[in-house]
mmCIF file of C-alpha atoms and ligand atoms in Angstrom:
data_model
loop_
_atom_site.group_PDB
_atom_site.id
_atom_site.type_symbol
_atom_site.label_atom_id
_atom_site.label_comp_id
_atom_site.label_asym_id
_atom_site.label_seq_id
_atom_site.Cartn_x
_atom_site.Cartn_y
_atom_site.Cartn_z
ATOM 1 C CA UNK A 1 104.214 92.845 85.231
ATOM 2 C CA UNK A 2 105.175 92.340 89.010
ATOM 3 C CA UNK A 3 101.981 91.512 92.267
ATOM 4 C CA UNK A 4 103.653 94.478 94.660
ATOM 5 C CA UNK A 5 102.019 97.701 94.953
ATOM 6 C CA UNK A 6 104.549 100.075 95.875
ATOM 7 C CA UNK A 7 103.957 103.320 97.695
ATOM 8 C CA UNK A 8 107.029 105.397 96.821
ATOM 9 C CA UNK A 9 107.649 108.336 99.587
ATOM 10 C CA UNK A 10 109.625 111.346 98.657
ATOM 11 C CA UNK A 11 109.152 110.336 95.299
ATOM 12 C CA UNK A 12 109.503 113.820 94.857
ATOM 13 C CA UNK A 13 113.076 113.737 95.504
ATOM 14 C CA UNK A 14 116.442 113.342 93.210
ATOM 15 C CA UNK A 15 116.359 109.167 93.539
ATOM 16 C CA UNK A 16 112.605 108.929 94.004
ATOM 17 C CA UNK A 17 111.850 110.990 90.809
ATOM 18 C CA UNK A 18 114.056 108.544 89.160
ATOM 19 C CA UNK A 19 113.114 105.216 90.891
ATOM 20 C CA UNK A 20 109.448 106.220 90.301
ATOM 21 C CA UNK A 21 109.802 105.938 86.015
ATOM 22 C CA UNK A 22 111.628 102.727 85.968
ATOM 23 C CA UNK A 23 109.597 100.530 88.179
ATOM 24 C CA UNK A 24 107.034 101.265 86.529
ATOM 25 C CA UNK A 25 108.136 100.154 83.621
ATOM 26 C CA UNK A 26 109.463 97.738 86.001
ATOM 27 C CA UNK A 27 105.282 96.476 87.381
ATOM 28 C CA UNK A 28 103.419 98.726 85.700
ATOM 29 C CA UNK A 29 101.930 102.269 85.614
ATOM 30 C CA UNK A 30 98.735 101.126 87.805
ATOM 31 C CA UNK A 31 101.294 99.238 90.020
ATOM 32 C CA UNK A 32 103.481 102.327 91.935
ATOM 33 C CA UNK A 33 101.386 105.445 93.647
ATOM 34 C CA UNK A 34 104.179 108.128 93.511
ATOM 35 C CA UNK A 35 103.727 110.638 97.497
ATOM 36 C CA UNK A 36 105.703 113.098 98.900
ATOM 37 C CA UNK A 37 104.844 116.647 101.005
ATOM 38 C CA UNK A 38 105.653 118.772 97.478
ATOM 39 C CA UNK A 39 103.515 118.856 94.504
ATOM 40 C CA UNK A 40 105.997 117.512 91.120
ATOM 41 C CA UNK A 41 105.054 120.204 88.538
ATOM 42 C CA UNK A 42 103.775 117.589 86.123
ATOM 43 C CA UNK A 43 101.666 115.391 88.526
ATOM 44 C CA UNK A 44 101.165 111.230 88.158
ATOM 45 C CA UNK A 45 98.161 110.433 87.506
ATOM 46 C CA UNK A 46 97.741 107.843 90.862
ATOM 47 C CA UNK A 47 99.716 110.968 93.051
ATOM 48 C CA UNK A 48 98.924 111.333 96.476
ATOM 49 C CA UNK A 49 100.528 114.460 98.685
ATOM 50 C CA UNK A 50 101.384 113.137 102.336
ATOM 51 C CA UNK A 51 103.479 114.372 105.103
ATOM 52 C CA UNK A 52 105.050 111.155 106.383
ATOM 53 C CA UNK A 53 104.796 112.709 109.169
ATOM 54 C CA UNK A 54 101.074 112.328 109.435
ATOM 55 C CA UNK A 55 100.171 108.838 110.317
ATOM 56 C CA UNK A 56 96.848 108.364 109.957
ATOM 57 C CA UNK A 57 97.581 109.511 107.053
ATOM 58 C CA UNK A 58 98.962 107.476 105.734
ATOM 59 C CA UNK A 59 97.785 104.580 106.993
ATOM 60 C CA UNK A 60 94.721 105.274 104.745
ATOM 61 C CA UNK A 61 97.397 105.965 102.011
ATOM 62 C CA UNK A 62 98.436 102.366 102.839
ATOM 63 C CA UNK A 63 95.037 100.577 102.881
ATOM 64 C CA UNK A 64 93.384 102.977 99.890
ATOM 65 C CA UNK A 65 95.930 101.481 97.695
ATOM 66 C CA UNK A 66 96.120 98.148 99.616
ATOM 67 C CA UNK A 67 100.383 98.556 99.637
ATOM 68 C CA UNK A 68 102.640 95.801 99.449
ATOM 69 C CA UNK A 69 106.701 97.713 99.307
ATOM 70 C CA UNK A 70 107.538 101.245 100.932
ATOM 71 C CA UNK A 71 110.936 102.807 98.967
ATOM 72 C CA UNK A 72 111.263 105.777 101.610
ATOM 73 C CA UNK A 73 112.701 108.302 100.160
ATOM 74 C CA UNK A 74 111.683 111.325 102.371
ATOM 75 C CA UNK A 75 113.964 113.209 104.939
ATOM 76 C CA UNK A 76 116.801 115.714 105.411
ATOM 77 C CA UNK A 77 119.924 115.265 103.725
ATOM 78 C CA UNK A 78 123.035 116.715 105.423
ATOM 79 C CA UNK A 79 123.959 119.787 104.382
ATOM 80 C CA UNK A 80 120.556 121.464 105.284
ATOM 81 C CA UNK A 81 120.287 118.977 108.383
ATOM 82 C CA UNK A 82 123.483 121.433 110.146
ATOM 83 C CA UNK A 83 121.401 124.247 108.744
ATOM 84 C CA UNK A 84 118.108 122.143 110.880
ATOM 85 C CA UNK A 85 120.010 119.842 112.942
ATOM 86 C CA UNK A 86 116.084 119.377 115.045
ATOM 87 C CA UNK A 87 114.184 119.647 112.216
ATOM 88 C CA UNK A 88 116.002 116.854 110.107
ATOM 89 C CA UNK A 89 115.507 115.243 113.096
ATOM 90 C CA UNK A 90 112.234 115.368 113.886
ATOM 91 C CA UNK A 91 111.742 114.285 109.882
ATOM 92 C CA UNK A 92 114.727 111.203 109.386
ATOM 93 C CA UNK A 93 113.345 109.980 112.849
ATOM 94 C CA UNK A 94 109.740 109.735 113.002
ATOM 95 C CA UNK A 95 108.601 109.838 109.613
ATOM 96 C CA UNK A 96 111.124 106.293 109.726
ATOM 97 C CA UNK A 97 108.857 104.564 112.973
ATOM 98 C CA UNK A 98 105.345 106.085 110.808
ATOM 99 C CA UNK A 99 106.537 103.481 108.768
ATOM 100 C CA UNK A 100 108.332 100.502 110.396
ATOM 101 C CA UNK A 101 105.194 100.750 112.294
ATOM 102 C CA UNK A 102 102.796 100.381 109.253
ATOM 103 C CA UNK A 103 105.555 97.778 107.842
ATOM 104 C CA UNK A 104 105.211 95.878 111.183
ATOM 105 C CA UNK A 105 101.286 96.068 110.791
ATOM 106 C CA UNK A 106 100.312 95.223 107.540
ATOM 107 C CA UNK A 107 103.250 93.073 106.710
ATOM 108 C CA UNK A 108 105.117 95.870 104.865
ATOM 109 C CA UNK A 109 108.513 94.866 102.979
ATOM 110 C CA UNK A 110 109.977 98.612 103.260
ATOM 111 C CA UNK A 111 113.546 100.366 101.327
ATOM 112 C CA UNK A 112 115.651 102.487 103.455
ATOM 113 C CA UNK A 113 118.371 103.999 102.288
ATOM 114 C CA UNK A 114 121.237 104.843 104.743
ATOM 115 C CA UNK A 115 124.421 106.531 103.695
ATOM 116 C CA UNK A 116 128.049 106.781 103.579
ATOM 117 C CA UNK A 117 127.443 109.461 106.451
ATOM 118 C CA UNK A 118 126.970 106.569 108.905
ATOM 119 C CA UNK A 119 130.802 107.779 109.083
ATOM 120 C CA UNK A 120 132.838 109.679 111.413
ATOM 121 C CA UNK A 121 136.501 110.701 111.634
ATOM 122 C CA UNK A 122 137.085 106.888 113.558
ATOM 123 C CA UNK A 123 136.229 104.876 110.653
ATOM 124 C CA UNK A 124 139.159 104.063 107.603
ATOM 125 C CA UNK A 125 139.001 106.749 105.250
ATOM 126 C CA UNK A 126 139.588 104.390 102.164
ATOM 127 C CA UNK A 127 138.018 101.284 101.662
ATOM 128 C CA UNK A 128 136.286 102.006 104.870
ATOM 129 C CA UNK A 129 134.732 98.489 105.940
ATOM 130 C CA UNK A 130 131.242 97.166 106.677
ATOM 131 C CA UNK A 131 131.684 96.659 109.921
ATOM 132 C CA UNK A 132 133.159 100.013 110.643
ATOM 133 C CA UNK A 133 133.396 102.282 114.247
ATOM 134 C CA UNK A 134 130.154 104.564 113.448
ATOM 135 C CA UNK A 135 130.173 108.226 114.339
ATOM 136 C CA UNK A 136 129.138 110.409 112.326
ATOM 137 C CA UNK A 137 129.121 114.036 113.035
ATOM 138 C CA UNK A 138 126.494 115.443 111.683
ATOM 139 C CA UNK A 139 122.555 115.585 112.895
ATOM 140 C CA UNK A 140 121.620 113.884 109.157
ATOM 141 C CA UNK A 141 124.668 110.859 109.729
ATOM 142 C CA UNK A 142 123.555 110.717 113.474
ATOM 143 C CA UNK A 143 119.669 109.667 111.959
ATOM 144 C CA UNK A 144 120.850 107.372 109.512
ATOM 145 C CA UNK A 145 122.709 105.091 112.269
ATOM 146 C CA UNK A 146 120.032 104.670 114.367
ATOM 147 C CA UNK A 147 118.022 104.897 111.702
ATOM 148 C CA UNK A 148 120.140 101.843 110.607
ATOM 149 C CA UNK A 149 119.616 100.235 113.862
ATOM 150 C CA UNK A 150 116.000 100.715 114.052
ATOM 151 C CA UNK A 151 115.347 99.197 111.171
ATOM 152 C CA UNK A 152 118.188 95.751 112.069
ATOM 153 C CA UNK A 153 115.286 96.003 115.134
ATOM 154 C CA UNK A 154 111.932 96.462 113.614
ATOM 155 C CA UNK A 155 113.857 92.731 111.155
ATOM 156 C CA UNK A 156 115.105 90.694 114.382
ATOM 157 C CA UNK A 157 111.809 91.808 116.330
ATOM 158 C CA UNK A 158 109.194 91.783 114.477
ATOM 159 C CA UNK A 159 110.570 90.037 110.953
ATOM 160 C CA UNK A 160 110.033 93.405 109.158
ATOM 161 C CA UNK A 161 111.271 92.459 105.935
ATOM 162 C CA UNK A 162 113.003 96.053 105.153
ATOM 163 C CA UNK A 163 116.333 96.488 103.319
ATOM 164 C CA UNK A 164 118.834 99.147 102.992
ATOM 165 C CA UNK A 165 121.854 100.335 101.299
ATOM 166 C CA UNK A 166 124.538 102.889 102.939
ATOM 167 C CA UNK A 167 124.219 105.558 98.996
ATOM 168 C CA UNK A 168 127.214 107.396 98.078
ATOM 169 C CA UNK A 169 126.435 110.773 96.576
ATOM 170 C CA UNK A 170 124.502 110.580 93.877
ATOM 171 C CA UNK A 171 124.752 111.475 90.883
ATOM 172 C CA UNK A 172 122.232 111.934 87.736
ATOM 173 C CA UNK A 173 120.343 114.499 85.151
ATOM 174 C CA UNK A 174 117.557 113.405 85.372
ATOM 175 C CA UNK A 175 116.803 115.260 88.831
ATOM 176 C CA UNK A 176 118.617 117.658 90.718
ATOM 177 C CA UNK A 177 119.565 117.265 94.582
ATOM 178 C CA UNK A 178 118.249 118.360 97.422
ATOM 179 C CA UNK A 179 120.763 120.150 100.468
ATOM 180 C CA UNK A 180 123.579 117.681 100.736
ATOM 181 C CA UNK A 181 127.337 117.389 100.399
ATOM 182 C CA UNK A 182 127.995 115.489 97.090
ATOM 183 C CA UNK A 183 125.913 118.295 95.500
ATOM 184 C CA UNK A 184 128.855 119.972 93.561
ATOM 185 C CA UNK A 185 128.581 116.704 91.217
ATOM 186 C CA UNK A 186 125.831 117.011 89.657
ATOM 187 C CA UNK A 187 126.022 121.552 90.239
ATOM 188 C CA UNK A 188 129.302 121.260 88.432
ATOM 189 C CA UNK A 189 127.577 119.259 84.734
ATOM 190 C CA UNK A 190 124.940 121.547 84.447
ATOM 191 C CA UNK A 191 127.561 125.007 85.062
ATOM 192 C CA UNK A 192 129.151 123.070 81.514
ATOM 193 C CA UNK A 193 126.859 121.979 79.945
ATOM 194 C CA UNK A 194 125.385 126.313 79.864
ATOM 195 C CA UNK A 195 128.364 127.326 79.276
ATOM 196 C CA UNK A 196 129.869 128.912 83.246
ATOM 197 C CA UNK A 197 132.707 128.659 84.957
ATOM 198 C CA UNK A 198 131.925 126.620 88.409
ATOM 199 C CA UNK A 199 133.219 127.239 91.620
ATOM 200 C CA UNK A 200 132.853 124.468 94.117
ATOM 201 C CA UNK A 201 132.104 124.571 97.672
ATOM 202 C CA UNK A 202 133.982 121.484 98.751
ATOM 203 C CA UNK A 203 138.149 121.521 97.436
ATOM 204 C CA UNK A 204 139.558 121.073 94.989
ATOM 205 C CA UNK A 205 141.224 117.421 96.342
ATOM 206 C CA UNK A 206 138.610 116.442 98.321
ATOM 207 C CA UNK A 207 137.904 112.805 97.472
ATOM 208 C CA UNK A 208 134.029 111.329 97.963
ATOM 209 C CA UNK A 209 133.387 107.723 97.168
ATOM 210 C CA UNK A 210 129.966 108.876 94.493
ATOM 211 C CA UNK A 211 127.398 106.553 91.957
ATOM 212 C CA UNK A 212 125.895 107.052 89.086
ATOM 213 C CA UNK A 213 121.820 107.178 89.500
ATOM 214 C CA UNK A 214 121.529 104.174 86.606
ATOM 215 C CA UNK A 215 123.935 102.366 89.545
ATOM 216 C CA UNK A 216 122.190 103.268 92.394
ATOM 217 C CA UNK A 217 118.116 102.926 91.056
ATOM 218 C CA UNK A 218 119.669 99.342 89.916
ATOM 219 C CA UNK A 219 120.668 98.573 93.342
ATOM 220 C CA UNK A 220 117.765 99.503 95.358
ATOM 221 C CA UNK A 221 115.856 97.369 92.770
ATOM 222 C CA UNK A 222 118.111 94.700 92.753
ATOM 223 C CA UNK A 223 118.134 94.482 97.709
ATOM 224 C CA UNK A 224 114.253 94.691 97.328
ATOM 225 C CA UNK A 225 114.169 92.025 94.638
ATOM 226 C CA UNK A 226 116.850 89.013 96.196
ATOM 227 C CA UNK A 227 115.219 86.406 97.098
ATOM 228 C CA UNK A 228 114.913 86.869 101.479
ATOM 229 C CA UNK A 229 117.782 84.495 102.551
ATOM 230 C CA UNK A 230 120.128 86.283 100.323
ATOM 231 C CA UNK A 231 120.075 89.243 102.841
ATOM 232 C CA UNK A 232 122.259 89.273 106.119
ATOM 233 C CA UNK A 233 122.808 92.281 107.297
ATOM 234 C CA UNK A 234 119.255 94.093 108.688
ATOM 235 C CA UNK A 235 121.336 97.132 108.970
ATOM 236 C CA UNK A 236 121.496 98.420 105.441
ATOM 237 C CA UNK A 237 124.503 97.241 103.240
ATOM 238 C CA UNK A 238 127.973 99.001 101.577
ATOM 239 C CA UNK A 239 127.686 100.079 98.763
ATOM 240 C CA UNK A 240 130.593 101.683 95.963
ATOM 241 C CA UNK A 241 129.724 103.105 92.755
ATOM 242 C CA UNK A 242 133.718 105.558 91.972
ATOM 243 C CA UNK A 243 134.942 108.219 94.043
ATOM 244 C CA UNK A 244 137.009 111.080 92.459
ATOM 245 C CA UNK A 245 138.166 114.436 93.887
ATOM 246 C CA UNK A 246 136.125 118.105 92.328
ATOM 247 C CA UNK A 247 139.869 118.599 90.728
ATOM 248 C CA UNK A 248 139.059 114.799 89.498
ATOM 249 C CA UNK A 249 135.585 115.834 87.947
ATOM 250 C CA UNK A 250 136.503 119.138 86.312
ATOM 251 C CA UNK A 251 139.452 117.366 84.470
ATOM 252 C CA UNK A 252 136.695 114.581 82.751
ATOM 253 C CA UNK A 253 134.600 117.542 82.386
ATOM 254 C CA UNK A 254 137.213 118.916 80.403
ATOM 255 C CA UNK A 255 137.649 116.508 78.208
ATOM 256 C CA UNK A 256 134.481 117.804 76.437
ATOM 257 C CA UNK A 257 134.500 121.509 77.230
ATOM 258 C CA UNK A 258 138.817 121.902 77.187
ATOM 259 C CA UNK A 259 137.979 126.134 78.119
ATOM 260 C CA UNK A 260 135.770 124.969 81.159
ATOM 261 C CA UNK A 261 136.997 126.963 84.855
ATOM 262 C CA UNK A 262 136.619 125.070 87.928
ATOM 263 C CA UNK A 263 137.682 127.078 91.313
ATOM 264 C CA UNK A 264 137.316 126.474 95.017
ATOM 265 C CA UNK A 265 136.165 128.323 97.405
ATOM 266 C CA UNK A 266 134.773 126.468 100.514
ATOM 267 C CA UNK A 267 132.233 125.762 103.177
ATOM 268 C CA UNK A 268 130.692 124.871 105.828
ATOM 269 C CA UNK A 269 130.338 121.464 104.023
ATOM 270 C CA UNK A 270 134.572 121.273 103.385
ATOM 271 C CA UNK A 271 134.075 119.839 107.099
ATOM 272 C CA UNK A 272 131.441 117.441 106.745
ATOM 273 C CA UNK A 273 132.822 115.906 103.183
ATOM 274 C CA UNK A 274 135.953 115.755 105.661
ATOM 275 C CA UNK A 275 134.824 113.593 107.821
ATOM 276 C CA UNK A 276 132.873 110.742 105.322
ATOM 277 C CA UNK A 277 135.182 107.976 103.888
ATOM 278 C CA UNK A 278 136.892 109.007 100.438
ATOM 279 C CA UNK A 279 136.450 105.201 99.131
ATOM 280 C CA UNK A 280 133.811 102.455 100.376
ATOM 281 C CA UNK A 281 134.539 98.591 100.194
ATOM 282 C CA UNK A 282 131.040 96.593 99.495
ATOM 283 C CA UNK A 283 132.750 93.244 99.233
ATOM 284 C CA UNK A 284 129.339 92.086 101.418
ATOM 285 C CA UNK A 285 127.059 93.933 99.342
ATOM 286 C CA UNK A 286 128.463 91.919 96.459
ATOM 287 C CA UNK A 287 128.771 87.992 98.217
ATOM 288 C CA UNK A 288 125.539 88.071 99.755
ATOM 289 C CA UNK A 289 122.887 89.722 96.478
ATOM 290 C CA UNK A 290 125.707 89.959 93.505
ATOM 291 C CA UNK A 291 125.789 93.507 93.484
ATOM 292 C CA UNK A 292 128.265 95.042 91.017
ATOM 293 C CA UNK A 293 128.691 98.987 89.495
ATOM 294 C CA UNK A 294 129.049 99.396 85.918
ATOM 295 C CA UNK A 295 129.536 102.952 85.187
ATOM 296 C CA UNK A 296 133.153 104.989 85.717
ATOM 297 C CA UNK A 297 134.026 108.444 86.265
ATOM 298 C CA UNK A 298 134.742 108.763 81.686
ATOM 299 C CA UNK A 299 130.724 106.679 80.930
ATOM 300 C CA UNK A 300 129.160 109.178 83.830
ATOM 301 C CA UNK A 301 130.459 112.286 82.410
ATOM 302 C CA UNK A 302 130.042 111.596 78.453
ATOM 303 C CA UNK A 303 126.141 110.363 79.555
ATOM 304 C CA UNK A 304 125.347 113.422 82.201
ATOM 305 C CA UNK A 305 126.745 116.072 78.821
ATOM 306 C CA UNK A 306 124.991 113.993 76.463
ATOM 307 C CA UNK A 307 121.507 113.893 78.405
ATOM 308 C CA UNK A 308 122.405 117.350 79.282
ATOM 309 C CA UNK A 309 122.813 118.238 76.341
ATOM 310 C CA UNK A 310 119.660 117.261 74.493
ATOM 311 C CA UNK A 311 117.785 118.578 78.321
ATOM 312 C CA UNK A 312 118.882 122.437 77.658
ATOM 313 C CA UNK A 313 118.065 121.772 74.261
ATOM 314 C CA UNK A 314 114.475 121.345 74.153
ATOM 315 C CA UNK A 315 113.867 123.841 77.243
ATOM 316 C CA UNK A 316 115.088 126.279 74.535
ATOM 317 C CA UNK A 317 113.063 125.213 72.024
ATOM 318 C CA UNK A 318 109.790 124.829 73.531
HETATM 319 P P1 NAD B 1 115.583 114.980 98.466
HETATM 320 O O1 NAD B 1 115.560 115.654 98.666
HETATM 321 O O2 NAD B 1 116.230 115.144 96.942
HETATM 322 O O3 NAD B 1 114.225 114.740 98.433
HETATM 323 C C1 NAD B 1 113.179 113.919 99.142
HETATM 324 C C2 NAD B 1 112.272 114.234 98.826
HETATM 325 O O4 NAD B 1 111.225 113.997 100.449
HETATM 326 C C3 NAD B 1 111.275 115.454 98.900
HETATM 327 O O5 NAD B 1 111.212 115.397 97.324
HETATM 328 C C4 NAD B 1 110.596 116.060 99.755
HETATM 329 O O6 NAD B 1 109.723 117.177 99.724
HETATM 330 C C5 NAD B 1 110.082 114.622 100.491
HETATM 331 N N1 NAD B 1 109.263 114.816 102.130
HETATM 332 C C6 NAD B 1 110.385 115.663 102.386
HETATM 333 N N2 NAD B 1 109.836 115.728 103.855
HETATM 334 C C7 NAD B 1 108.831 115.188 103.151
HETATM 335 C C8 NAD B 1 107.137 114.880 104.573
HETATM 336 N N3 NAD B 1 107.367 115.460 105.240
HETATM 337 N N4 NAD B 1 106.795 114.499 104.292
HETATM 338 C C9 NAD B 1 106.833 113.579 102.827
HETATM 339 N N5 NAD B 1 107.563 113.641 101.928
HETATM 340 C C10 NAD B 1 108.752 114.726 102.068
HETATM 341 O O7 NAD B 1 116.772 112.987 98.261
HETATM 342 P P2 NAD B 1 117.510 112.123 97.460
HETATM 343 O O8 NAD B 1 118.123 112.595 97.523
HETATM 344 O O9 NAD B 1 115.535 111.925 96.658
HETATM 345 O O10 NAD B 1 117.628 111.485 98.688
HETATM 346 C C11 NAD B 1 116.753 110.265 99.218
HETATM 347 C C12 NAD B 1 116.660 109.642 99.715
HETATM 348 O O11 NAD B 1 117.997 109.209 99.637
HETATM 349 C C13 NAD B 1 116.912 110.151 101.201
HETATM 350 O O12 NAD B 1 116.678 109.256 102.869
HETATM 351 C C14 NAD B 1 118.649 110.198 101.953
HETATM 352 O O13 NAD B 1 118.859 110.481 102.740
HETATM 353 C C15 NAD B 1 119.341 109.160 100.893
HETATM 354 N N6 NAD B 1 120.062 109.087 100.449
HETATM 355 C C16 NAD B 1 120.332 110.347 98.937
HETATM 356 C C17 NAD B 1 121.984 110.511 98.927
HETATM 357 C C18 NAD B 1 122.320 111.329 97.148
HETATM 358 O O14 NAD B 1 123.510 111.468 97.320
HETATM 359 N N7 NAD B 1 121.408 112.079 97.173
HETATM 360 C C19 NAD B 1 122.707 109.613 99.388
HETATM 361 C C20 NAD B 1 122.727 108.908 100.389
HETATM 362 C C21 NAD B 1 121.892 108.455 100.459
HETATM 363 N N1 LIG B 2 124.930 112.797 98.899
HETATM 364 C C1 LIG B 2 124.329 113.135 100.290
HETATM 365 C C2 LIG B 2 124.211 114.345 101.185
HETATM 366 O O1 LIG B 2 125.554 114.643 101.035
HETATM 367 C C3 LIG B 2 124.605 111.472 101.266
HETATM 368 O O2 LIG B 2 124.090 111.406 102.169
HETATM 369 O O3 LIG B 2 123.671 114.200 101.887
#
């Protein structure tokens, strides 16, 4: 087992709950401390309730567990952020400052997730390059651009070993999404497996970059474990998995459920999606630390349906 002592902040969320389980397998259960402001229903023995905006509480926790690595996942995502812009800015920025300061003081290695939301309408829509104009239209995107730059600043000025990925929309069967623009791509599978019709809040041809949870977790751990000299970008790396639109994911699901019905009722999230890339050029991540996605749309559909069927069956029989 590896030696790090890892704190996951936002461990009760869509990514954090899955990352916690994978890191526990790889590093040992007693090396991983999940924390969140919300206490999960099934509480891990080492779980700590933490409001990351409380820097004293954060410091106490880091000292108590001799933390050497932090995955800082707590944030307010794009759609929820547009409903509460000042709250989103407060949580996203001040949590990062608290974590960066501690990382500086205690030489803690840090993971900061950024997003495709850093791009706006001025960036090329297809194969958006690593270095494109960053003119986001959401408070979430603005906070991620600022966050990326603060990460680079703490690295350059104070030597903080902070690493970051611009995640595409993440899709997994294990957990539910927490208020983003890409949430439809998880909800649609749940509807299909439950035998329900689905109404998409994005229009049928709006194509976005997406990634399967397994690939997202693989990338997250890979960038954290890569040798220092391979990490040449200290803002955030572009990352690509796959790209599809609501109609394409519906067609992929209809290969398993031919009668599955999808309708389209775009809401305010459509404008957010329209401002984002359709596909991402991740050649820097590939060249620097060997990233390569392995799951495409149809593979993801088969795996999502297989696992959600088991999940719903076990709920019914429980
Ligand atoms: P999520 O909303 O599912 O989870 C975030 C967690 O943070 C929640 O459990 C929430 O309770 C917790 N949290 C919120 N405020 C907190 C606070 N003050 N103190 C402690 N915990 C707090 O989000 P997610 O989808 O798991 O995303 C994790 C990270 O990855 C975020 O930074 C997000 O911006 C980024 N990201 C996610 C996606 C995606 O598609 N899920 C895509 C791009 C980037
Ligand atoms: N999936 C995220 C969102 O929709 C992208 O960062 O907000």
